[in-house]
């Protein structure tokens, strides 16, 4: 059921984010839109990563903070889903180091939850409408879910700090996790920016 719901969500979002691709971003035909993305990304913790992953969506995002946040969550979803599948495959392999195997299993559990959190955030962004209070409540849920996803990803990486430097799985997983945590952090920052723009008094 989870797999079906993910594919349903993807099919629902693709028309709105047709520019999403694993290929490098193509040159934008809208300089104002790319400037908007660059300026927005400057407020994130990883502005270079932010701009590189979102610049290719400028014609879809235009200068809309909600669409930019949605695109960023979309990127986070695919990155988190990809690393979750990778770690899941590792968890099924027998390891010689018990602590490394335990760290992999714990990480997979955390990332599975992260996928659910980011997926739920996407659903909320797709149906973002209604009264101001309803939208504010919905965005509060998105903030909570994206924050939880980022915490899980950080906890996954922290779990490998206790197993020493020898197990090769540590470098493999932690190396891949860098991009995942950065795009999730950026997505959360852009969500927060949108919330502040819509409701300036929101903390």
XYZ file of N, CA, C and O in Angstrom:
812
model
N 0.828 -1.199 0.000
C 0.000 0.000 0.000
C 0.869 1.258 0.000
O 0.558 2.234 -0.661
N 1.981 1.246 0.748
C 2.844 2.423 0.797
C 3.417 2.713 -0.568
O 3.478 3.859 -1.006
N 3.853 1.644 -1.303
C 4.424 1.850 -2.626
C 3.408 2.453 -3.569
O 3.683 3.383 -4.326
N 2.162 1.943 -3.526
C 1.111 2.457 -4.389
C 0.831 3.919 -4.093
O 0.627 4.717 -5.009
N 0.798 4.274 -2.812
C 0.514 5.661 -2.456
C 1.626 6.584 -2.931
O 1.372 7.716 -3.344
N 2.873 6.112 -2.910
C 3.984 6.929 -3.380
C 3.882 7.165 -4.878
O 4.085 8.285 -5.358
N 3.560 6.113 -5.644
C 3.428 6.277 -7.078
C 2.250 7.176 -7.425
O 2.298 7.954 -8.374
N 1.160 7.082 -6.639
C 0.016 7.958 -6.853
C 0.407 9.409 -6.614
O 0.040 10.302 -7.377
N 1.170 9.639 -5.567
C 1.612 10.994 -5.258
C 2.503 11.537 -6.367
O 2.364 12.680 -6.783
N 3.409 10.710 -6.840
C 4.306 11.149 -7.912
C 3.515 11.524 -9.155
O 3.756 12.553 -9.779
N 2.542 10.681 -9.540
C 1.742 10.973 -10.725
C 0.932 12.240 -10.551
O 0.661 12.965 -11.504
N 0.554 12.535 -9.313
C -0.217 13.741 -9.026
C 0.643 14.989 -9.138
O 0.195 16.047 -9.586
N 1.914 14.870 -8.758
C 2.790 16.036 -8.703
C 3.510 16.328 -10.009
O 3.866 17.475 -10.272
N 3.717 15.326 -10.840
C 4.516 15.528 -12.039
C 4.004 16.634 -12.956
O 4.802 17.419 -13.475
N 2.690 16.769 -13.191
C 2.246 17.872 -14.046
C 2.619 19.240 -13.497
O 2.900 20.165 -14.255
N 2.602 19.383 -12.181
C 2.899 20.679 -11.574
C 4.386 20.957 -11.511
O 4.812 22.101 -11.415
N 5.192 19.884 -11.570
C 6.647 20.046 -11.479
C 7.314 19.302 -12.621
O 8.160 18.449 -12.422
N 6.879 19.614 -13.841
C 7.366 18.880 -15.006
C 8.858 19.073 -15.226
O 9.491 18.315 -15.937
N 9.422 20.103 -14.603
C 10.848 20.367 -14.802
C 11.732 19.480 -13.961
O 12.943 19.464 -14.140
N 11.175 18.753 -13.007
C 11.993 17.910 -12.140
C 12.668 16.827 -12.950
O 12.044 16.117 -13.713
N 13.953 16.704 -12.789
C 14.722 15.735 -13.557
C 15.987 15.417 -12.807
O 16.487 16.210 -12.025
N 16.545 14.239 -13.063
C 17.818 13.885 -12.455
C 18.982 14.490 -13.241
O 20.121 14.451 -12.807
N 18.676 15.039 -14.414
C 19.714 15.658 -15.229
C 20.051 17.034 -14.686
O 19.261 17.642 -13.974
N 21.240 17.553 -15.024
C 21.601 18.904 -14.567
C 20.600 19.924 -15.084
O 20.060 19.775 -16.177
N 20.336 20.976 -14.323
C 19.384 21.989 -14.752
C 19.792 22.618 -16.072
O 20.960 22.873 -16.320
N 18.804 22.841 -16.941
C 19.066 23.504 -18.204
C 18.993 25.010 -18.006
O 18.373 25.484 -17.058
N 19.610 25.780 -18.884
C 19.572 27.234 -18.739
C 18.136 27.736 -18.700
O 17.295 27.317 -19.481
N 17.858 28.643 -17.819
C 16.506 29.149 -17.669
C 16.193 30.190 -18.725
O 17.059 30.931 -19.176
N 14.936 30.226 -19.144
C 14.500 31.257 -20.067
C 13.910 32.431 -19.312
O 13.404 33.353 -19.908
N 13.961 32.386 -17.979
C 13.393 33.450 -17.158
C 14.423 33.932 -16.146
O 14.506 33.399 -15.040
N 15.221 34.944 -16.516
C 16.256 35.452 -15.585
C 15.676 35.904 -14.255
O 16.297 35.700 -13.211
N 14.496 36.528 -14.269
C 13.889 36.984 -13.024
C 13.587 35.803 -12.104
O 13.741 35.898 -10.887
N 13.163 34.692 -12.702
C 12.839 33.510 -11.907
C 14.090 32.900 -11.296
O 14.091 32.482 -10.138
N 15.174 32.827 -12.076
C 16.409 32.266 -11.523
C 16.986 33.185 -10.458
O 17.565 32.713 -9.476
N 16.835 34.491 -10.653
C 17.285 35.430 -9.614
C 16.486 35.230 -8.337
O 17.031 35.311 -7.224
N 15.197 34.968 -8.497
C 14.339 34.718 -7.346
C 14.800 33.475 -6.597
O 14.879 33.458 -5.361
N 15.127 32.424 -7.341
C 15.592 31.186 -6.715
C 16.933 31.407 -6.032
O 17.147 30.952 -4.901
N 17.829 32.123 -6.686
C 19.142 32.376 -6.092
C 19.007 33.176 -4.787
O 19.631 32.856 -3.768
N 18.184 34.213 -4.834
C 17.979 35.035 -3.643
C 17.335 34.230 -2.523
O 17.720 34.350 -1.355
N 16.364 33.406 -2.874
C 15.695 32.566 -1.876
C 16.669 31.562 -1.285
O 16.673 31.311 -0.067
N 17.515 30.999 -2.134
C 18.480 30.000 -1.668
C 19.545 30.613 -0.769
O 20.131 29.917 0.080
N 19.794 31.895 -0.928
C 20.788 32.555 -0.083
C 20.387 32.551 1.392
O 21.231 32.772 2.265
N 19.111 32.321 1.665
C 18.633 32.284 3.052
C 18.744 30.892 3.662
O 18.447 30.720 4.849
N 19.151 29.907 2.869
C 19.246 28.535 3.364
C 20.645 28.267 3.907
O 21.575 29.059 3.708
N 20.799 27.141 4.547
C 22.100 26.777 5.126
C 23.088 26.328 4.068
O 24.305 26.467 4.235
N 22.572 25.787 2.953
C 23.436 25.295 1.881
C 23.008 25.939 0.567
O 22.379 25.284 -0.286
N 23.301 27.215 0.377
C 22.796 27.947 -0.792
C 23.269 27.392 -2.131
O 22.522 27.401 -3.108
N 24.523 26.916 -2.180
C 25.022 26.358 -3.428
C 24.240 25.124 -3.847
O 23.823 24.997 -5.006
N 24.059 24.213 -2.899
C 23.275 23.004 -3.173
C 21.841 23.376 -3.537
O 21.250 22.798 -4.449
N 21.298 24.338 -2.824
C 19.926 24.772 -3.053
C 19.750 25.268 -4.488
O 18.848 24.825 -5.217
N 20.609 26.179 -4.907
C 20.480 26.739 -6.253
C 20.715 25.676 -7.323
O 19.973 25.613 -8.327
N 21.708 24.835 -7.129
C 22.026 23.813 -8.133
C 20.896 22.815 -8.325
O 20.688 22.302 -9.430
N 20.165 22.513 -7.259
C 19.086 21.527 -7.374
C 17.757 22.135 -7.797
O 16.866 21.409 -8.242
N 17.629 23.462 -7.696
C 16.327 24.085 -7.986
C 16.339 25.039 -9.178
O 15.262 25.385 -9.677
N 17.502 25.450 -9.651
C 17.565 26.419 -10.745
C 16.861 25.911 -12.006
O 16.258 26.686 -12.746
N 16.933 24.616 -12.248
C 16.307 24.047 -13.436
C 14.791 24.086 -13.421
O 14.138 23.796 -14.426
N 14.199 24.432 -12.289
C 12.746 24.463 -12.162
C 12.177 25.879 -12.255
O 11.020 26.125 -11.949
N 13.022 26.825 -12.644
C 12.628 28.236 -12.564
C 11.397 28.557 -13.400
O 10.561 29.366 -12.985
N 11.266 27.944 -14.573
C 10.115 28.245 -15.416
C 8.821 27.709 -14.826
O 7.738 28.211 -15.135
N 8.924 26.685 -13.985
C 7.739 26.152 -13.308
C 7.446 26.944 -12.042
O 6.299 27.292 -11.761
N 8.495 27.238 -11.292
C 8.343 27.946 -10.023
C 8.005 29.421 -10.234
O 7.256 30.020 -9.457
N 8.593 30.000 -11.317
C 8.479 31.443 -11.572
C 8.987 32.215 -10.345
O 10.134 32.056 -9.984
N 8.157 33.017 -9.713
C 8.579 33.746 -8.510
C 7.585 33.494 -7.389
O 7.237 34.405 -6.634
N 7.179 32.244 -7.288
C 6.163 31.830 -6.326
C 6.841 31.063 -5.182
O 7.388 29.980 -5.391
N 6.797 31.615 -3.978
C 7.466 30.993 -2.829
C 6.866 29.636 -2.488
O 7.587 28.726 -2.052
N 5.561 29.482 -2.679
C 4.915 28.198 -2.387
C 5.384 27.127 -3.359
O 5.673 25.992 -2.962
N 5.465 27.484 -4.654
C 5.920 26.512 -5.642
C 7.393 26.178 -5.451
O 7.812 25.046 -5.690
N 8.176 27.148 -5.017
C 9.589 26.875 -4.752
C 9.736 25.916 -3.582
O 10.532 24.971 -3.633
N 8.979 26.133 -2.524
C 9.023 25.224 -1.374
C 8.572 23.828 -1.785
O 9.153 22.825 -1.368
N 7.536 23.766 -2.626
C 7.038 22.461 -3.077
C 8.103 21.742 -3.900
O 8.315 20.532 -3.736
N 8.765 22.479 -4.793
C 9.819 21.872 -5.605
C 10.948 21.355 -4.726
O 11.498 20.273 -4.961
N 11.309 22.127 -3.701
C 12.385 21.716 -2.802
C 12.005 20.451 -2.037
O 12.832 19.554 -1.833
N 10.749 20.363 -1.602
C 10.289 19.158 -0.914
C 10.280 17.977 -1.875
O 10.599 16.843 -1.503
N 9.917 18.251 -3.126
C 9.901 17.200 -4.141
C 11.301 16.612 -4.318
O 11.476 15.387 -4.389
N 12.314 17.482 -4.383
C 13.698 17.031 -4.491
C 14.084 16.218 -3.258
O 14.689 15.144 -3.360
N 13.710 16.711 -2.089
C 14.007 16.001 -0.842
C 13.367 14.627 -0.832
O 13.975 13.647 -0.378
N 12.147 14.545 -1.355
C 11.443 13.259 -1.383
C 12.220 12.220 -2.189
O 12.458 11.102 -1.724
N 12.642 12.584 -3.386
C 13.339 11.621 -4.228
C 14.720 11.271 -3.672
O 15.143 10.112 -3.762
N 15.411 12.245 -3.108
C 16.718 11.948 -2.514
C 16.569 11.039 -1.296
O 17.348 10.092 -1.117
N 15.569 11.335 -0.471
C 15.355 10.524 0.734
C 14.883 9.129 0.370
O 15.316 8.133 0.970
N 13.998 9.043 -0.613
C 13.514 7.737 -1.069
C 14.662 6.897 -1.622
O 14.772 5.698 -1.344
N 15.549 7.540 -2.381
C 16.674 6.829 -2.987
C 17.622 6.278 -1.931
O 18.021 5.102 -1.987
N 17.996 7.104 -0.935
C 18.916 6.633 0.100
C 18.257 5.587 0.980
O 18.904 4.658 1.458
N 16.938 5.700 1.164
C 16.222 4.703 1.957
C 16.283 3.333 1.276
O 16.508 2.303 1.932
N 16.084 3.304 -0.025
C 16.162 2.039 -0.768
C 17.574 1.469 -0.714
O 17.763 0.253 -0.562
N 18.564 2.351 -0.824
C 19.961 1.914 -0.783
C 20.294 1.290 0.567
O 20.863 0.192 0.641
N 19.942 1.992 1.644
C 20.238 1.480 2.984
C 19.414 0.237 3.268
O 19.869 -0.686 3.956
N 18.191 0.183 2.731
C 17.367 -1.003 2.911
C 18.020 -2.234 2.318
O 17.986 -3.322 2.919
N 18.640 -2.070 1.152
C 19.355 -3.198 0.542
C 20.556 -3.612 1.391
O 20.839 -4.804 1.547
N 21.250 -2.625 1.954
C 22.381 -2.940 2.822
C 21.940 -3.703 4.065
O 22.656 -4.581 4.557
N 20.766 -3.361 4.574
C 20.294 -3.991 5.810
C 19.990 -5.468 5.629
O 19.938 -6.215 6.607
N 19.786 -5.889 4.384
C 19.500 -7.302 4.114
C 20.765 -8.117 3.895
O 20.708 -9.341 3.785
N 21.878 -7.423 3.800
C 23.146 -8.116 3.609
C 23.760 -8.444 4.969
O 23.710 -7.644 5.890
N 24.318 -9.591 5.079
C 24.952 -9.981 6.340
C 26.278 -9.262 6.483
O 27.083 -9.187 5.555
N 26.527 -8.698 7.652
C 27.775 -7.980 7.887
C 28.626 -8.671 8.938
O 28.113 -9.379 9.801
N 29.926 -8.458 8.852
C 30.841 -9.062 9.812
C 30.933 -8.247 11.092
O 31.355 -8.764 12.125
N 30.557 -6.981 11.013
C 30.643 -6.091 12.164
C 29.243 -5.858 12.731
O 28.423 -5.179 12.120
N 28.950 -6.424 13.917
C 27.594 -6.301 14.492
C 27.146 -4.863 14.702
O 25.994 -4.527 14.450
N 28.070 -4.010 15.148
C 27.683 -2.621 15.398
C 27.345 -1.907 14.095
O 26.422 -1.083 14.048
N 28.089 -2.220 13.034
C 27.809 -1.605 11.740
C 26.457 -2.087 11.220
O 25.666 -1.301 10.683
N 26.178 -3.368 11.374
C 24.896 -3.918 10.930
C 23.736 -3.288 11.690
O 22.695 -2.966 11.112
N 23.931 -3.092 13.002
C 22.885 -2.471 13.813
C 22.663 -1.022 13.385
O 21.528 -0.543 13.321
N 23.748 -0.305 13.066
C 23.640 1.085 12.627
C 22.887 1.181 11.302
O 22.078 2.093 11.098
N 23.144 0.234 10.424
C 22.450 0.210 9.130
C 20.960 -0.035 9.331
O 20.113 0.639 8.729
N 20.624 -0.995 10.193
C 19.204 -1.290 10.436
C 18.492 -0.096 11.067
O 17.362 0.242 10.689
N 19.149 0.528 12.033
C 18.550 1.701 12.670
C 18.362 2.832 11.660
O 17.339 3.525 11.659
N 19.364 3.015 10.815
C 19.299 4.065 9.808
C 18.153 3.814 8.838
O 17.410 4.743 8.478
N 17.981 2.593 8.438
C 16.891 2.263 7.506
C 15.535 2.564 8.124
O 14.643 3.106 7.463
N 15.369 2.239 9.396
C 14.113 2.531 10.080
C 13.855 4.040 10.128
O 12.739 4.511 9.870
N 14.902 4.795 10.438
C 14.783 6.250 10.504
C 14.457 6.843 9.133
O 13.609 7.737 9.010
N 15.123 6.348 8.097
C 14.898 6.880 6.761
C 13.515 6.511 6.225
O 12.909 7.285 5.483
N 13.026 5.349 6.596
C 11.665 4.963 6.194
C 10.651 5.954 6.759
O 9.704 6.369 6.076
N 10.872 6.341 8.008
C 9.999 7.345 8.623
C 10.170 8.697 7.924
O 9.195 9.430 7.730
N 11.393 9.024 7.545
C 11.645 10.285 6.854
C 10.898 10.339 5.523
O 10.340 11.379 5.151
N 10.914 9.240 4.803
C 10.177 9.178 3.535
C 8.699 9.479 3.772
O 8.070 10.240 3.030
N 8.136 8.893 4.811
C 6.728 9.141 5.140
C 6.490 10.610 5.482
O 5.484 11.209 5.070
N 7.418 11.203 6.237
C 7.269 12.608 6.623
C 7.308 13.529 5.397
O 6.490 14.449 5.267
N 8.269 13.296 4.517
C 8.400 14.148 3.336
C 7.227 13.921 2.381
O 6.696 14.866 1.790
N 6.816 12.670 2.259
C 5.665 12.337 1.421
C 4.417 13.056 1.940
O 3.645 13.628 1.171
N 4.229 13.038 3.244
C 3.085 13.724 3.847
C 3.151 15.222 3.621
O 2.117 15.876 3.412
N 4.344 15.784 3.642
C 4.515 17.211 3.380
C 4.119 17.549 1.953
O 3.480 18.577 1.695
N 4.485 16.685 1.015
C 4.111 16.904 -0.378
C 2.598 16.876 -0.550
O 2.025 17.708 -1.254
N 1.974 15.909 0.080
C 0.507 15.832 -0.005
C -0.118 17.126 0.493
O -1.056 17.654 -0.100
N 0.399 17.619 1.606
C -0.147 18.844 2.188
C 0.058 20.032 1.255
O -0.836 20.865 1.095
N 1.211 20.118 0.620
C 1.484 21.228 -0.284
C 0.605 21.180 -1.525
O 0.218 22.224 -2.058
N 0.273 19.987 -1.986
C -0.564 19.852 -3.180
C -1.982 20.354 -2.931
O -2.610 20.949 -3.804
N -2.481 20.136 -1.726
C -3.873 20.522 -1.413
C -3.913 21.800 -0.588
O -4.864 22.040 0.148
N -2.892 22.633 -0.727
C -2.792 23.855 0.063
C -3.820 24.880 -0.421
O -3.618 25.571 -1.414
N -4.937 24.947 0.275
C -5.982 25.913 -0.060
C -6.896 26.097 1.147
O -6.609 25.588 2.223
N -7.982 26.802 0.951
C -8.913 27.034 2.049
C -8.677 28.392 2.682
O -8.032 29.280 2.100
N -9.189 28.568 3.874
C -9.036 29.837 4.573
C -7.596 30.021 5.023
O -6.797 29.085 5.007
N -7.280 31.255 5.424
C -5.925 31.550 5.888
C -5.551 30.677 7.077
O -4.423 30.179 7.165
N -6.468 30.477 7.990
C -6.187 29.663 9.171
C -5.970 28.204 8.803
O -5.121 27.516 9.376
N -6.756 27.718 7.830
C -6.581 26.330 7.383
C -5.224 26.144 6.712
O -4.534 25.133 6.926
N -4.843 27.109 5.892
C -3.540 27.028 5.236
C -2.406 27.120 6.254
O -1.406 26.413 6.152
N -2.578 27.983 7.228
C -1.560 28.142 8.263
C -1.389 26.846 9.045
O -0.252 26.437 9.357
N -2.493 26.202 9.356
C -2.439 24.923 10.070
C -1.748 23.862 9.209
O -0.920 23.078 9.703
N -2.085 23.858 7.910
C -1.462 22.893 7.007
C 0.034 23.099 6.895
O 0.815 22.143 6.917
N 0.464 24.362 6.818
C 1.890 24.642 6.713
C 2.619 24.325 8.015
O 3.785 23.939 7.998
N 1.929 24.474 9.134
C 2.526 24.087 10.409
C 2.817 22.588 10.413
O 3.866 22.145 10.906
N 1.908 21.815 9.829
C 2.136 20.373 9.712
C 3.334 20.075 8.818
O 4.135 19.166 9.102
N 3.447 20.829 7.729
C 4.582 20.631 6.824
C 5.894 20.939 7.552
O 6.869 20.180 7.438
N 5.925 22.019 8.290
C 7.131 22.373 9.045
C 7.503 21.268 10.029
O 8.678 20.910 10.164
N 6.500 20.750 10.717
C 6.755 19.690 11.702
C 7.288 18.437 11.038
O 8.264 17.824 11.509
N 6.681 18.051 9.911
C 7.090 16.824 9.225
C 8.486 16.957 8.621
O 9.311 16.036 8.718
N 8.774 18.095 8.007
C 10.090 18.267 7.395
C 11.176 18.353 8.461
O 12.290 17.852 8.276
N 10.854 18.964 9.594
C 11.814 19.019 10.698
C 12.086 17.620 11.237
O 13.238 17.268 11.540
N 11.041 16.808 11.334
C 11.199 15.433 11.812
C 12.031 14.612 10.827
O 12.875 13.802 11.234
N 11.804 14.830 9.528
C 12.582 14.114 8.517
C 14.056 14.458 8.636
O 14.926 13.572 8.574
N 14.350 15.740 8.813
C 15.752 16.170 8.934
C 16.393 15.609 10.197
O 17.551 15.166 10.170
N 15.641 15.584 11.289
C 16.162 15.016 12.536
C 16.496 13.539 12.357
O 17.551 13.056 12.812
N 15.617 12.809 11.684
C 15.867 11.384 11.436
C 17.124 11.178 10.599
O 17.923 10.264 10.866
N 17.301 12.023 9.589
C 18.471 11.884 8.728
C 19.759 12.180 9.496
O 20.766 11.475 9.329
N 19.710 13.199 10.333
C 20.882 13.508 11.163
C 21.170 12.379 12.152
O 22.332 12.030 12.400
N 20.103 11.809 12.718
C 20.271 10.717 13.686
C 20.863 9.490 13.013
O 21.685 8.774 13.615
N 20.471 9.246 11.779
C 21.039 8.129 11.016
C 22.542 8.287 10.911
O 23.300 7.346 11.197
N 22.982 9.466 10.519
C 24.417 9.713 10.380
C 25.135 9.612 11.729
O 26.223 9.025 11.826
N 24.511 10.165 12.761
C 25.114 10.106 14.101
C 25.327 8.670 14.557
O 26.279 8.372 15.288
N 24.439 7.785 14.145
C 24.526 6.392 14.560
C 25.797 5.704 14.085
O 26.251 4.719 14.696
N 26.390 6.212 13.025
C 27.611 5.604 12.495
C 28.870 6.157 13.159
O 29.961 5.617 12.963
N 28.710 7.220 13.926
C 29.872 7.806 14.584
C 30.422 6.904 15.679
O 31.571 7.048 16.091
N 29.599 5.980 16.167
C 30.000 5.129 17.286
C 30.626 3.800 16.868
O 30.961 2.990 17.715
N 30.771 3.591 15.558
C 31.237 2.270 15.126
C 32.683 2.294 14.634
O 33.170 1.297 14.099
N 33.381 3.427 14.814
C 34.770 3.489 14.375
C 34.873 3.785 12.896
O 33.876 3.951 12.203
N 36.090 3.823 12.396
C 36.327 4.208 11.006
C 36.560 3.030 10.065
O 36.652 3.223 8.846
N 36.652 1.833 10.587
C 37.016 0.692 9.748
C 35.903 0.191 8.826
O 36.158 -0.070 7.649
N 34.681 -0.008 9.323
C 33.657 -0.574 8.439
C 33.422 0.299 7.210
O 33.097 1.486 7.332
N 33.600 -0.248 5.999
C 33.414 0.557 4.774
C 31.988 1.078 4.631
O 31.769 2.104 3.975
N 31.035 0.400 5.264
C 29.646 0.833 5.137
C 29.449 2.222 5.728
O 28.564 2.974 5.290
N 30.279 2.570 6.706
C 30.149 3.893 7.322
C 30.395 4.991 6.295
O 29.609 5.936 6.169
N 31.493 4.877 5.558
C 31.817 5.881 4.547
C 30.785 5.888 3.427
O 30.422 6.955 2.907
N 30.304 4.707 3.069
C 29.334 4.606 1.984
C 28.037 5.329 2.332
O 27.514 6.124 1.547
N 27.511 5.033 3.517
C 26.231 5.617 3.912
C 26.383 7.105 4.230
O 25.614 7.934 3.731
N 27.370 7.442 5.050
C 27.528 8.841 5.452
C 27.846 9.737 4.265
O 27.393 10.892 4.207
N 28.607 9.215 3.312
C 28.912 10.001 2.120
C 27.660 10.322 1.320
O 27.479 11.450 0.848
N 26.773 9.340 1.185
C 25.534 9.556 0.449
C 24.546 10.432 1.222
O 23.717 11.123 0.628
N 24.638 10.387 2.542
C 23.688 11.126 3.368
C 23.917 12.631 3.328
O 23.001 13.407 3.624
N 25.113 13.062 2.951
C 25.416 14.496 2.947
C 24.433 15.262 2.071
O 23.809 16.249 2.501
N 24.263 14.809 0.833
C 23.350 15.505 -0.081
C 21.915 15.437 0.413
O 21.161 16.416 0.302
N 21.536 14.286 0.961
C 20.160 14.113 1.426
C 19.822 15.093 2.542
O 18.783 15.768 2.510
N 20.698 15.172 3.537
C 20.426 16.081 4.646
C 20.461 17.542 4.197
O 19.692 18.366 4.699
N 21.310 17.850 3.242
C 21.394 19.239 2.782
C 20.147 19.657 2.020
O 19.627 20.764 2.227
N 19.635 18.795 1.141
C 18.428 19.186 0.391
C 17.211 19.226 1.307
O 16.302 20.047 1.108
N 17.176 18.371 2.326
C 16.065 18.409 3.269
C 16.127 19.659 4.127
O 15.108 20.311 4.384
N 17.332 20.013 4.574
C 17.517 21.241 5.335
C 17.088 22.456 4.512
O 16.399 23.361 5.013
N 17.475 22.482 3.251
C 17.104 23.592 2.380
C 15.602 23.650 2.168
O 15.005 24.736 2.148
N 14.983 22.491 2.000
C 13.533 22.452 1.808
C 12.813 23.021 3.024
O 11.861 23.802 2.896
N 13.271 22.635 4.202
C 12.664 23.156 5.431
C 12.843 24.668 5.515
O 11.912 25.393 5.894
N 14.012 25.161 5.150
C 14.261 26.606 5.191
C 13.333 27.351 4.243
O 12.790 28.416 4.578
N 13.113 26.799 3.053
C 12.240 27.455 2.082
C 10.778 27.378 2.509
O 9.989 28.293 2.226
N 10.412 26.298 3.180
C 9.070 26.209 3.759
C 8.906 27.295 4.819
O 7.890 28.004 4.850
N 9.896 27.431 5.685
C 9.845 28.460 6.733
C 9.764 29.861 6.128
O 9.047 30.733 6.647
N 10.492 30.085 5.034
C 10.451 31.385 4.367
C 9.052 31.690 3.845
O 8.561 32.828 3.956
N 8.419 30.682 3.270
C 7.059 30.869 2.754
C 6.090 31.184 3.881
O 5.236 32.067 3.760
N 6.225 30.470 4.992
C 5.345 30.699 6.139
C 5.523 32.130 6.665
O 4.548 32.829 6.953
N 6.776 32.566 6.781
C 7.043 33.919 7.273
C 6.484 34.976 6.317
O 6.035 36.048 6.744
N 6.528 34.690 5.026
C 6.001 35.624 4.032
C 4.484 35.730 4.128
O 3.917 36.823 4.021
N 3.838 34.585 4.354
C 2.373 34.562 4.420
C 1.863 35.072 5.764
O 0.860 35.781 5.836
N 2.560 34.701 6.839
C 2.136 35.061 8.190
C 3.342 35.623 8.927
O 4.016 34.909 9.672
N 3.641 36.893 8.726
C 4.875 37.509 9.274
C 5.023 37.374 10.788
O 6.156 37.384 11.289
N 3.925 37.232 11.512
C 4.033 37.157 12.967
C 4.280 35.746 13.455
O 4.471 35.522 14.643
N 4.298 34.774 12.526
C 4.538 33.386 12.924
C 5.987 33.202 13.318
O 6.899 33.621 12.619
N 6.201 32.567 14.462
C 7.565 32.330 14.942
C 8.136 31.102 14.257
O 7.454 30.094 14.191
